[in-house]
Tab-separated table of C-alpha atoms and ligand atoms in Angstrom:
chain	number	residue	atom	x	y	z
A	1	MET	CA	44.851	40.082	88.438
A	2	THR	CA	47.814	40.532	90.587
A	3	LEU	CA	50.871	38.141	90.950
A	4	SER	CA	52.549	37.252	93.933
A	5	PRO	CA	55.308	39.371	95.194
A	6	VAL	CA	58.430	37.515	94.748
A	7	PRO	CA	59.356	33.883	93.901
A	8	ASP	CA	59.415	34.319	90.157
A	9	ASP	CA	62.587	35.458	88.628
A	10	ASP	CA	62.807	38.297	86.216
A	11	ASP	CA	63.469	35.911	83.147
A	12	LEU	CA	60.844	33.413	84.045
A	13	TYR	CA	57.368	33.654	82.651
A	14	GLU	CA	54.014	32.100	82.724
A	15	LEU	CA	52.812	31.580	79.155
A	16	VAL	CA	48.835	32.218	78.588
A	17	VAL	CA	47.385	30.618	75.501
A	18	VAL	CA	44.182	32.121	74.304
A	19	ARG	CA	42.003	30.534	71.874
A	20	HIS	CA	39.954	33.423	70.486
A	21	GLY	CA	38.432	31.791	67.207
A	22	THR	CA	37.818	28.460	65.253
A	23	ARG	CA	36.915	27.155	61.974
A	24	THR	CA	36.330	23.718	60.765
A	25	GLY	CA	37.171	23.004	57.044
A	26	LEU	CA	38.522	20.093	55.280
A	27	ARG	CA	41.872	18.332	55.563
A	28	SER	CA	42.450	19.220	51.937
A	29	GLU	CA	42.195	22.880	52.737
A	30	ALA	CA	44.813	22.732	55.449
A	31	TYR	CA	47.558	20.532	53.945
A	32	LEU	CA	49.431	21.318	50.764
A	33	SER	CA	48.776	18.855	47.938
A	34	TYR	CA	46.700	16.621	50.146
A	35	ALA	CA	45.791	14.436	47.464
A	36	THR	CA	49.349	13.263	47.263
A	37	TYR	CA	48.965	11.275	50.530
A	38	GLY	CA	46.097	9.095	49.019
A	39	GLU	CA	43.949	9.435	52.006
A	40	PRO	CA	40.240	10.367	52.331
A	41	ASP	CA	39.435	13.987	52.917
A	42	GLY	CA	37.787	14.652	56.282
A	43	PRO	CA	37.030	17.560	58.721
A	44	GLN	CA	39.959	19.635	59.982
A	45	THR	CA	39.558	22.098	62.600
A	46	THR	CA	41.650	25.237	62.844
A	47	ASP	CA	41.864	27.089	66.146
A	48	TYR	CA	43.100	30.823	66.374
A	49	TYR	CA	45.274	31.872	69.298
A	50	LEU	CA	47.158	34.653	70.701
A	51	TRP	CA	49.688	34.278	73.530
A	52	VAL	CA	50.833	36.290	76.600
A	53	ALA	CA	54.204	35.811	78.368
A	54	ARG	CA	54.207	37.620	81.732
A	55	ASN	CA	55.802	37.656	85.199
A	56	ARG	CA	55.838	40.450	87.655
A	57	SER	CA	58.178	42.556	86.052
A	58	ARG	CA	56.783	42.440	82.473
A	59	THR	CA	54.251	41.322	79.962
A	60	MET	CA	55.169	40.410	76.520
A	61	LEU	CA	52.446	39.881	73.857
A	62	ILE	CA	52.920	37.395	71.028
A	63	ASP	CA	50.835	38.173	68.130
A	64	THR	CA	47.303	39.901	68.567
A	65	GLY	CA	44.905	37.495	66.919
A	66	PHE	CA	42.505	38.480	64.167
A	67	ALA	CA	40.047	41.311	63.857
A	68	ALA	CA	36.326	40.823	63.710
A	69	THR	CA	35.626	42.217	60.149
A	70	PRO	CA	38.124	39.986	58.131
A	71	ALA	CA	36.917	37.166	60.394
A	72	ALA	CA	33.494	37.560	59.476
A	73	ARG	CA	34.254	37.999	55.792
A	74	ARG	CA	36.487	34.733	55.909
A	75	GLY	CA	33.876	32.695	57.753
A	76	ARG	CA	35.765	32.276	61.015
A	77	THR	CA	33.931	32.009	64.265
A	78	VAL	CA	34.915	34.508	67.044
A	79	LEU	CA	34.963	32.710	70.385
A	80	LEU	CA	36.380	35.581	72.254
A	81	PRO	CA	37.184	39.017	70.939
A	82	PRO	CA	40.844	39.668	71.512
A	83	ALA	CA	40.131	42.964	73.088
A	84	THR	CA	38.002	41.136	75.694
A	85	ALA	CA	40.628	38.560	76.180
A	86	TYR	CA	43.259	41.204	77.096
A	87	ARG	CA	40.750	42.836	79.531
A	88	GLU	CA	39.893	39.667	81.325
A	89	LEU	CA	43.677	38.622	81.483
A	90	GLY	CA	44.239	42.143	83.139
A	91	VAL	CA	46.446	43.232	80.422
A	92	ASP	CA	46.486	47.015	80.070
A	93	VAL	CA	46.663	47.482	76.261
A	94	GLY	CA	47.637	51.059	76.772
A	95	ALA	CA	50.483	50.279	79.033
A	96	GLY	CA	52.911	49.907	76.246
A	97	HIS	CA	53.733	46.233	76.810
A	98	PRO	CA	55.910	44.980	73.641
A	99	VAL	CA	54.500	42.788	71.122
A	100	ILE	CA	56.255	40.081	69.073
A	101	ILE	CA	54.835	39.589	65.742
A	102	THR	CA	55.559	36.018	64.343
A	103	HIS	CA	54.481	36.947	60.782
A	104	ALA	CA	51.960	39.446	59.274
A	105	HIS	CA	49.109	37.039	58.221
A	106	TRP	CA	45.653	38.568	59.077
A	107	ASP	CA	45.084	36.136	61.897
A	108	HIS	CA	47.996	37.107	63.864
A	109	ILE	CA	48.321	40.970	63.406
A	110	GLY	CA	44.512	41.892	63.461
A	111	ASN	CA	44.432	44.141	66.434
A	112	LEU	CA	47.797	46.247	66.399
A	113	GLY	CA	45.717	49.243	66.780
A	114	LEU	CA	44.677	48.345	70.403
A	115	PHE	CA	48.254	49.062	71.442
A	116	PRO	CA	48.823	52.750	71.108
A	117	ARG	CA	52.024	52.945	72.991
A	118	SER	CA	53.730	49.441	72.215
A	119	THR	CA	56.727	48.657	70.187
A	120	PHE	CA	56.485	45.605	67.879
A	121	HIS	CA	59.174	43.097	67.159
A	122	ILE	CA	59.183	41.338	63.740
A	123	ALA	CA	61.713	39.667	61.400
A	124	GLN	CA	63.120	42.036	58.771
A	125	ALA	CA	62.433	39.621	56.059
A	126	GLU	CA	58.797	39.531	57.041
A	127	LEU	CA	58.546	43.376	56.819
A	128	ASP	CA	60.526	43.393	53.637
A	129	PHE	CA	58.248	40.864	51.987
A	130	TRP	CA	54.987	42.481	52.703
A	131	THR	CA	56.245	45.773	51.302
A	132	SER	CA	57.554	44.093	48.314
A	133	GLU	CA	55.889	43.641	44.861
A	134	ALA	CA	55.686	39.815	45.161
A	135	ALA	CA	53.363	40.141	48.129
A	136	SER	CA	50.611	41.551	45.803
A	137	ALA	CA	50.222	38.264	43.983
A	138	PRO	CA	46.752	36.881	44.714
A	139	LEU	CA	48.061	33.590	46.236
A	140	LEU	CA	50.122	35.553	48.713
A	141	SER	CA	48.022	38.579	49.338
A	142	HIS	CA	45.095	36.500	50.301
A	143	PHE	CA	46.663	35.840	53.503
A	144	ALA	CA	46.910	39.278	54.626
A	145	GLU	CA	44.815	42.304	55.124
A	146	ARG	CA	45.981	45.389	53.289
A	147	ASP	CA	44.878	47.926	55.898
A	148	GLU	CA	46.750	45.735	58.525
A	149	VAL	CA	49.815	45.606	56.659
A	150	ASP	CA	49.719	49.432	55.937
A	151	ARG	CA	49.400	49.852	59.781
A	152	LEU	CA	52.544	47.975	60.395
A	153	VAL	CA	54.370	49.779	57.803
A	154	ARG	CA	52.996	53.161	59.402
A	155	LEU	CA	54.111	51.955	62.773
A	156	HIS	CA	57.462	51.107	61.319
A	157	ARG	CA	57.885	54.673	59.961
A	158	LEU	CA	56.932	55.971	63.332
A	159	GLY	CA	59.934	54.068	64.794
A	160	ARG	CA	57.646	51.735	66.761
A	161	VAL	CA	58.754	48.491	64.984
A	162	THR	CA	62.080	46.851	65.703
A	163	THR	CA	63.267	44.343	63.241
A	164	PHE	CA	65.642	41.642	63.579
A	165	VAL	CA	67.633	39.300	61.094
A	166	SER	CA	67.915	35.885	62.476
A	167	ARG	CA	67.072	36.184	66.070
A	168	ALA	CA	66.440	38.765	68.998
A	169	SER	CA	65.860	38.595	72.569
A	170	PRO	CA	63.312	41.395	73.238
A	171	ALA	CA	63.278	40.492	77.007
A	172	PRO	CA	65.466	38.343	79.191
A	173	GLY	CA	64.236	34.884	79.040
A	174	ILE	CA	62.309	35.345	75.631
A	175	GLU	CA	63.993	34.747	72.206
A	176	VAL	CA	62.494	35.177	68.864
A	177	VAL	CA	63.988	33.204	65.847
A	178	ALA	CA	63.359	33.856	62.298
A	179	VAL	CA	62.640	30.481	60.467
A	180	GLY	CA	60.735	31.277	57.171
A	181	GLY	CA	58.912	28.788	55.282
A	182	HIS	CA	55.330	29.669	55.772
A	183	THR	CA	56.168	33.258	55.126
A	184	PRO	CA	59.576	34.631	54.442
A	185	GLY	CA	60.039	35.966	58.037
A	186	GLN	CA	57.844	33.389	59.892
A	187	SER	CA	59.320	33.309	63.432
A	188	MET	CA	58.952	31.255	66.492
A	189	VAL	CA	59.431	32.210	70.143
A	190	THR	CA	61.019	30.479	73.099
A	191	VAL	CA	59.751	31.454	76.612
A	192	ASN	CA	61.563	30.543	79.715
A	193	THR	CA	58.857	29.192	82.246
A	194	LEU	CA	58.722	27.382	85.588
A	195	GLU	CA	58.134	24.106	83.411
A	196	GLY	CA	61.162	24.689	81.328
A	197	VAL	CA	61.544	26.235	78.019
A	198	VAL	CA	58.444	26.430	75.902
A	199	LEU	CA	58.772	26.760	72.049
A	200	LEU	CA	56.018	28.702	70.755
A	201	THR	CA	56.010	27.697	67.022
A	202	SER	CA	53.383	30.053	65.723
A	203	ASP	CA	52.823	28.901	62.169
A	204	VAL	CA	56.249	27.175	61.679
A	205	VAL	CA	54.091	24.358	63.004
A	206	HIS	CA	50.277	24.801	62.561
A	207	PHE	CA	49.175	21.311	63.770
A	208	THR	CA	50.777	18.538	65.655
A	209	GLU	CA	50.049	16.082	62.681
A	210	GLU	CA	51.820	18.565	60.376
A	211	LEU	CA	54.994	18.052	62.409
A	212	GLU	CA	54.760	14.475	63.138
A	213	ARG	CA	53.934	13.390	59.583
A	214	ARG	CA	55.991	16.187	57.853
A	215	MET	CA	52.774	17.396	56.041
A	216	PRO	CA	53.345	21.025	55.136
A	217	PHE	CA	50.531	23.456	55.625
A	218	ILE	CA	48.613	24.742	52.335
A	219	SER	CA	49.819	28.255	52.664
A	220	VAL	CA	53.780	28.367	52.052
A	221	THR	CA	56.321	30.775	50.480
A	222	ASP	CA	59.297	28.406	50.725
A	223	LEU	CA	58.567	24.792	50.843
A	224	PRO	CA	62.155	23.560	51.625
A	225	GLY	CA	62.226	26.112	54.332
A	226	MET	CA	59.024	24.893	55.756
A	227	TYR	CA	60.613	21.336	56.006
A	228	ARG	CA	63.725	22.828	57.539
A	229	GLY	CA	61.520	24.412	60.143
A	230	PHE	CA	59.948	20.979	61.010
A	231	GLY	CA	63.469	19.520	61.337
A	232	LEU	CA	64.563	22.558	63.677
A	233	VAL	CA	61.458	22.155	65.788
A	234	SER	CA	62.088	18.332	65.922
A	235	GLU	CA	65.768	18.744	66.851
A	236	LEU	CA	65.018	21.319	69.508
A	237	MET	CA	62.604	18.844	71.028
A	238	SER	CA	64.952	15.818	70.872
A	239	SER	CA	67.752	17.588	72.167
A	240	GLY	CA	66.136	18.573	75.249
A	241	ALA	CA	66.570	22.327	74.542
A	242	VAL	CA	62.946	22.774	74.773
A	243	ARG	CA	60.429	21.078	77.024
A	244	ARG	CA	57.442	21.395	75.045
A	245	ILE	CA	55.958	22.940	72.059
A	246	VAL	CA	52.795	25.058	71.459
A	247	THR	CA	51.617	25.108	67.916
A	248	GLY	CA	50.146	27.663	65.873
A	249	HIS	CA	46.530	26.391	65.243
A	250	ASP	CA	46.201	22.918	66.685
A	251	PRO	CA	42.733	22.490	68.213
A	252	CYS	CA	44.309	20.390	70.971
A	253	GLU	CA	46.618	23.080	72.479
A	254	LEU	CA	44.208	23.800	75.539
A	255	ASP	CA	43.395	20.315	76.215
A	256	HIS	CA	46.091	19.610	78.934
A	257	LEU	CA	46.625	23.152	80.263
A	258	LEU	CA	45.638	24.453	83.588
A	259	ARG	CA	42.805	26.830	83.213
A	260	LEU	CA	42.524	30.365	84.781
A	261	THR	CA	39.650	30.966	86.901
A	262	GLY	CA	36.722	33.063	85.592
A	263	PRO	CA	34.948	33.159	82.335
A	264	ILE	CA	38.536	33.528	80.666
A	265	GLY	CA	39.263	29.964	81.703
A	266	GLU	CA	36.781	28.760	78.894
A	267	HIS	CA	39.310	30.073	76.314
A	268	ALA	CA	42.655	30.359	77.986
A	269	GLY	CA	45.121	28.000	79.578
A	270	VAL	CA	48.474	28.655	81.275
A	271	ILE	CA	51.902	26.893	81.177
A	272	GLY	CA	54.096	27.386	84.190
A	273	ALA	CA	51.630	29.335	86.111
A	274	LEU	CA	53.370	31.628	88.522
A	275	PRO	CA	52.455	31.634	92.174
A	276	GLY	CA	49.396	33.600	92.717
A	277	THR	CA	47.983	32.982	89.384
A	278	PRO	CA	44.442	31.920	89.954
A	279	ILE	CA	43.920	28.513	88.590
A	280	ARG	CA	40.783	26.478	88.532
A	281	SER	CA	40.983	23.799	91.271
A	282	ASN	CA	39.339	21.277	89.124
A	283	SER	CA	41.566	21.562	86.123
B	301	ZN	ZN1	48.146	31.545	61.516
């Protein structure tokens, strides 16, 4: 697709939210120590997303979704293969667009190999952790794919991975902030859009309920850090520093978004659509 010639500023983006996979499990599989709450168990849908921030000057990819093989092994349903999503969005995977990696779990770094010329931005703590002895413990390694982490390490050796300690601005209008909690370098991203600053929490917050009721996700490396992350997100919202948040896995994320035209619109919504972006008229 093409964007209109001018009205967007260099540091103002549209944020495309792509749902590429799904799984329905149990609440007790999603929330840590669920029995503590004394509530009945029930179904919990987890959706899988990748994100694209773009304007007429640049495209920034944020996470790359999961790969088909581990998804099948882990019983996830593929709604739209990420490679297809990028193609339908008009993202040229060979163009060297930078990629922010919010953390190195399998469902966020599954397709790095699609991007032969890209550089990748990740928190130093995340890279350090996954190359440490501790990461091989089963309760931690379960959430990563060895070959995908190895690819990340190889890319780092090749000089294609840029790390940051607490925060970085890989492009004007986009900031990535290391928060920790879910993983040691779990990061979230702010994107400046026509609808204000959007906070893409990634897995600092998986589900809206997780944030609202302070119910940590089942996979965590630093529990106090995870609670601090909730506090930080809430503070950013209540102070007005961010206009809205987009969580990492809530099945409702696309519900109120404008949908793109064409088949991709089934799986993709857009926040702060730039002039010229084709939007479904009935959305
Ligand atoms: Zn995730």
